[in-house]
Amino acid sequence: MAEQRRSQRPSGDGPRRSGGRPSTGGKPAGGKPTGGRSAGSKPAAGSSRDKSAKSNERSTKWTPDEGRSTGKGSSRSTGRPPGGGKGPDRRNSDRSAPRGGAGREKPARTVDQATYDGPELPSEVTGAELDHSIAAQLKGLPEKLANRVARHLVVAGMLVDSDPELAYQHALAARARASRIAVVREAAGETAYAAGHYAEALAELRAAKRMNGATAYLPIMADCHRALGKPQDALKLAKSPGVANFGPEAKAEMTIVEAGARRDLGQMDAALRTLELAPLMSKSRSPWVVRLRYAYADALAAAGREQDALAWFHRTYSIDSEELTDASERAEALEKQLG
């Protein structure tokens, strides 16, 4: 999942909470890296990300009682004593309450129940939009349950850029139903990261990694450590053996996080060296090259090397055809500063 969505995420001037990547350098206000990297699920290619209409489907109500499916035997679900409410309690309550049940309030949902219910699902999302490789991981669930989980994952993928908090709530609803499936924990972790819940993101991605052994989560996990004020732990992950097997894009992500951790520790020279060892002059115009160049320009500016920073902001802008960064604005500001 992380690999599938990685190329869809833009980089920014330092990344963005609503959909960027591990941060490019120094942390923004609040000590948090800006940007979530990928959603735990994605709609199939070509599916819409527009805001969906409200669904007519009612959420499945969770109660811990076995009588939930029949509506009997659960004081939580009916608001009455077990056994159909017969006896003194029923008579007393009937005398004091208006006829027809008027005035009786439904018991409030607990936090766990509300999480299980999840946000309302758009009626047009069927679950079939889920990527086939992800849907295959849900095959072990009962059909109805698998469909519900799939729908929450699809919506989480649709919203992770525009409304990461709501995407996270959908991912939590999926996790409440299928917490032993790695892709579901991945979804919860990556949407938590996008929403700025870094401790939760780290816990969920650790769980996913234990389940499937994937190393694709390492850059985002390292950036979570940075956000939590533990740059040394981020550096440990950056030196993990699995990083050596990363492709160019994943290596670039980890390099950006590693350089940011060095900056967190005040090691500006080490941060610059880390970035200088990366393929900054690659002929590719892929987003990961744009991000690397931007991170290097930003680090140069932070180190007081304005002329060098200006040159690299221009190099960034020259390949940033999709305007994923604000390199043009940064260059313009530096030009004015330098006269």
XYZ file of C-alpha atoms in Angstrom:
339
model
C 0.000 0.000 0.000
C 2.689 2.457 0.926
C 4.489 1.717 -2.320
C 1.296 1.994 -4.384
C 0.314 5.452 -3.188
C 3.769 6.957 -2.778
C 3.940 8.486 -6.243
C 0.554 10.139 -5.798
C 1.690 12.354 -2.945
C 3.112 15.779 -3.665
C 6.016 17.230 -1.805
C 5.871 20.694 -0.423
C 7.925 23.239 1.332
C 8.534 20.814 4.001
C 5.704 18.437 3.532
C 2.050 18.926 4.135
C -0.187 17.398 6.792
C -2.889 16.640 4.277
C -0.843 14.570 1.969
C 2.861 15.089 1.723
C 5.730 12.948 2.784
C 8.275 12.798 5.510
C 9.432 16.310 6.138
C 12.271 17.847 4.195
C 14.150 19.355 7.036
C 13.457 21.317 10.164
C 10.142 20.591 11.813
C 7.318 23.121 11.554
C 5.620 24.697 14.512
C 4.651 22.180 17.133
C 7.587 19.935 16.366
C 5.639 17.814 13.920
C 6.622 16.755 10.459
C 4.019 17.858 7.997
C 2.478 15.294 5.852
C 1.082 11.825 5.716
C 2.514 9.585 3.154
C -0.012 7.066 1.988
C -3.386 5.731 2.751
C -3.967 2.224 3.859
C -6.082 1.662 0.840
C -6.672 3.290 -2.461
C -9.552 3.366 -4.846
C -8.994 1.653 -8.137
C -7.384 3.735 -10.843
C -9.689 6.413 -12.145
C -12.045 6.422 -9.179
C -13.343 9.758 -8.022
C -11.970 11.630 -5.016
C -14.819 14.134 -4.970
C -16.776 14.530 -1.782
C -19.370 11.810 -1.664
C -23.048 12.172 -0.966
C -24.471 10.898 2.285
C -25.206 7.227 2.463
C -28.603 5.747 3.169
C -26.973 2.717 4.720
C -27.160 2.450 8.476
C -24.095 1.515 10.431
C -23.968 -1.852 12.131
C -24.594 -1.268 15.827
C -22.080 -2.877 18.089
C -23.044 -4.284 21.463
C -21.143 -6.849 23.505
C -24.275 -8.922 24.079
C -25.045 -12.046 22.100
C -28.634 -10.921 21.716
C -27.683 -8.024 19.437
C -28.921 -9.686 16.259
C -32.406 -10.282 17.653
C -32.638 -7.112 19.680
C -33.306 -9.153 22.833
C -31.287 -9.685 25.939
C -29.294 -6.471 25.686
C -30.006 -3.610 28.033
C -27.479 -1.578 26.055
C -29.308 -1.950 22.760
C -32.928 -1.616 23.990
C -32.632 0.554 27.069
C -34.740 -2.019 28.971
C -33.945 -4.818 31.400
C -33.235 -8.270 29.935
C -36.128 -10.679 29.416
C -38.365 -8.325 27.480
C -38.676 -5.853 30.354
C -41.451 -7.746 32.200
C -41.963 -7.299 35.927
C -42.015 -4.351 38.354
C -39.372 -2.335 36.518
C -41.387 -2.463 33.302
C -44.637 -1.423 35.005
C -43.029 1.437 36.877
C -41.273 2.772 33.843
C -44.405 2.491 31.697
C -46.435 4.546 34.140
C -43.892 7.346 34.203
C -43.130 7.427 30.500
C -45.473 8.775 27.818
C -47.281 6.256 25.624
C -45.635 5.138 22.417
C -42.131 5.395 23.815
C -42.059 9.175 23.527
C -39.534 10.774 25.806
C -37.295 7.721 25.978
C -33.767 8.611 24.964
C -31.420 6.175 23.264
C -28.385 5.362 25.386
C -25.288 7.243 24.324
C -22.753 5.353 22.266
C -19.475 4.597 23.990
C -16.198 5.616 22.377
C -15.501 2.029 21.290
C -18.990 1.646 19.847
C -18.724 4.924 17.952
C -15.354 3.883 16.533
C -16.805 0.555 15.420
C -19.777 2.269 13.791
C -17.413 4.605 11.982
C -18.400 7.621 9.898
C -21.282 7.347 7.475
C -20.362 5.565 4.260
C -21.222 7.092 0.873
C -23.868 4.970 -0.831
C -21.996 5.057 -4.134
C -18.917 3.375 -2.654
C -19.441 -0.370 -3.008
C -16.051 -1.749 -1.979
C -15.367 -3.024 -5.488
C -13.191 0.056 -6.012
C -10.543 -1.376 -3.705
C -7.306 -2.433 -5.368
C -7.444 -6.159 -6.130
C -4.223 -6.916 -4.240
C -5.706 -5.334 -1.133
C -9.121 -6.895 -1.550
C -7.436 -10.305 -1.744
C -6.203 -9.836 1.825
C -9.794 -9.558 3.026
C -10.865 -12.910 1.537
C -10.627 -14.669 4.881
C -13.415 -12.528 6.330
C -17.127 -13.278 5.998
C -18.447 -11.670 2.823
C -20.565 -8.991 4.491
C -17.805 -8.064 6.909
C -15.184 -7.977 4.151
C -17.386 -5.634 2.120
C -17.836 -3.280 5.059
C -14.102 -3.176 5.712
C -13.400 -2.659 2.012
C -15.785 0.287 1.830
C -14.131 1.986 4.801
C -10.701 1.449 3.237
C -11.845 2.871 -0.093
C -13.250 6.007 1.538
C -10.100 6.392 3.655
C -8.056 6.346 0.476
C -10.347 8.898 -1.170
C -10.187 11.326 1.770
C -6.607 11.024 2.981
C -5.446 14.086 1.031
C -8.487 16.322 1.502
C -9.684 15.313 4.983
C -7.074 13.121 6.714
C -8.872 13.147 10.073
C -12.052 11.736 8.561
C -9.957 9.250 6.570
C -8.396 8.149 9.860
C -11.839 7.589 11.414
C -12.796 5.361 8.476
C -9.562 3.416 8.883
C -10.276 2.981 12.602
C -13.707 1.585 11.751
C -12.032 -0.926 9.436
C -9.503 -1.798 12.140
C -12.266 -2.347 14.704
C -13.651 -5.065 12.428
C -10.429 -6.608 11.090
C -7.510 -5.754 13.354
C -5.550 -8.901 12.452
C -5.156 -7.999 8.780
C -1.925 -6.181 7.965
C -3.318 -3.925 5.248
C -5.980 -2.655 7.655
C -3.362 -1.773 10.271
C -1.332 -0.128 7.521
C -4.357 1.974 6.580
C -4.838 3.033 10.189
C -1.155 3.913 10.496
C -0.856 5.890 7.327
C -4.062 7.864 7.812
C -3.053 8.550 11.422
C 0.217 9.933 10.092
C -1.585 12.103 7.551
C -3.837 13.418 10.341
C -0.897 14.187 12.627
C -1.481 11.396 15.163
C 2.142 10.293 15.176
C 2.209 7.996 18.216
C -0.829 6.135 16.897
C 0.680 5.964 13.413
C 3.883 4.470 14.756
C 2.010 1.846 16.778
C -0.170 0.819 13.834
C 2.705 0.595 11.372
C 4.752 -1.436 13.828
C 1.829 -3.841 14.068
C 1.556 -4.052 10.273
C 5.287 -4.681 9.978
C 5.093 -7.498 12.524
C 2.318 -9.092 10.494
C 3.815 -8.912 7.018
C 7.495 -8.093 7.525
C 7.315 -5.170 5.085
C 10.060 -2.547 5.218
C 8.197 0.024 3.116
C 6.926 1.639 6.316
C 10.384 2.524 7.628
C 10.591 6.110 6.293
C 7.211 7.088 7.691
C 7.991 5.335 10.988
C 11.282 7.230 11.178
C 9.481 10.509 10.587
C 7.022 9.639 13.360
C 9.992 9.311 15.704
C 11.090 12.799 14.635
C 7.634 14.182 15.352
C 7.701 12.594 18.789
C 11.020 14.277 19.574
C 13.173 11.171 19.104
C 15.502 11.940 16.174
C 18.015 9.349 17.373
C 15.409 6.625 16.921
C 14.743 7.984 13.446
C 18.431 7.644 12.611
C 18.445 4.043 13.864
C 15.639 3.175 11.446
C 17.464 4.975 8.647
C 20.355 2.556 9.136
C 18.136 -0.537 9.079
C 19.447 -3.334 6.820
C 16.268 -3.299 4.754
C 16.943 0.258 3.557
C 19.766 -1.006 1.341
C 17.190 -2.866 -0.754
C 14.936 0.151 -1.270
C 14.226 1.452 -4.740
C 15.267 5.023 -5.661
C 12.030 6.602 -4.479
C 11.982 4.897 -1.084
C 15.670 5.655 -0.584
C 14.979 9.311 -1.310
C 12.234 9.336 1.306
C 14.507 7.863 3.928
C 17.326 10.235 2.986
C 15.035 13.229 3.476
C 13.950 11.964 6.898
C 17.521 11.146 7.916
C 18.702 14.625 6.953
C 15.790 16.118 8.883
C 16.748 14.112 11.973
C 20.301 15.429 11.685
C 18.925 18.952 11.580
C 16.785 18.206 14.630
C 20.003 17.347 16.453
C 21.703 20.531 15.262
C 24.015 18.574 12.966
C 23.657 20.792 9.903
C 26.874 19.672 8.200
C 25.865 16.023 8.592
C 22.427 16.823 7.182
C 23.981 18.421 4.102
C 26.368 15.502 3.604
C 23.469 13.054 3.827
C 21.657 14.852 1.040
C 24.796 15.328 -1.057
C 25.243 11.557 -1.207
C 21.810 11.241 -2.824
C 21.287 11.455 -6.623
C 20.526 15.181 -6.640
C 21.556 15.515 -10.283
C 19.448 12.627 -11.525
C 18.015 13.293 -14.990
C 14.657 11.979 -13.814
C 11.882 14.494 -13.255
C 10.067 12.212 -10.827
C 8.590 13.708 -7.646
C 11.267 12.048 -5.503
C 14.006 13.990 -7.351
C 12.028 17.202 -6.899
C 11.754 16.476 -3.184
C 15.441 15.677 -2.797
C 16.489 18.891 -4.499
C 14.049 20.917 -2.471
C 15.266 19.350 0.776
C 18.857 20.184 -0.152
C 18.001 23.780 -1.077
C 16.090 24.191 2.176
C 19.006 22.812 4.196
C 21.437 25.159 2.429
C 19.215 28.106 3.273
C 19.026 26.996 6.910
C 22.831 26.761 6.965
C 23.149 30.364 5.796
C 24.384 29.487 2.299
C 21.864 31.666 0.489
C 23.591 31.784 -2.911
C 23.874 27.989 -3.051
C 20.306 27.647 -1.821
C 19.095 30.008 -4.566
C 20.800 27.874 -7.216
C 19.202 24.692 -5.905
C 15.760 26.234 -5.603
C 16.092 27.115 -9.285
C 17.203 23.554 -10.054
C 14.190 22.274 -8.178
C 11.769 24.552 -9.957
C 13.213 23.600 -13.346
C 11.917 20.025 -12.990
C 8.860 20.744 -10.841
C 6.379 20.875 -13.708
C 3.480 19.933 -11.428
C 4.403 22.666 -8.922
C 4.646 20.223 -6.066
C 6.841 22.623 -4.104
C 7.093 26.353 -3.545
C 10.629 26.415 -4.971
C 9.754 29.316 -7.279
C 8.520 31.473 -4.392
C 11.522 30.562 -2.241
C 13.880 31.502 -5.067
C 12.100 34.809 -5.597
C 12.303 35.627 -1.901
C 16.017 34.843 -1.809
C 16.658 36.990 -4.871
C 15.016 39.942 -3.161
C 16.980 39.258 0.016
C 20.277 39.111 -1.829
C 19.481 42.175 -3.898
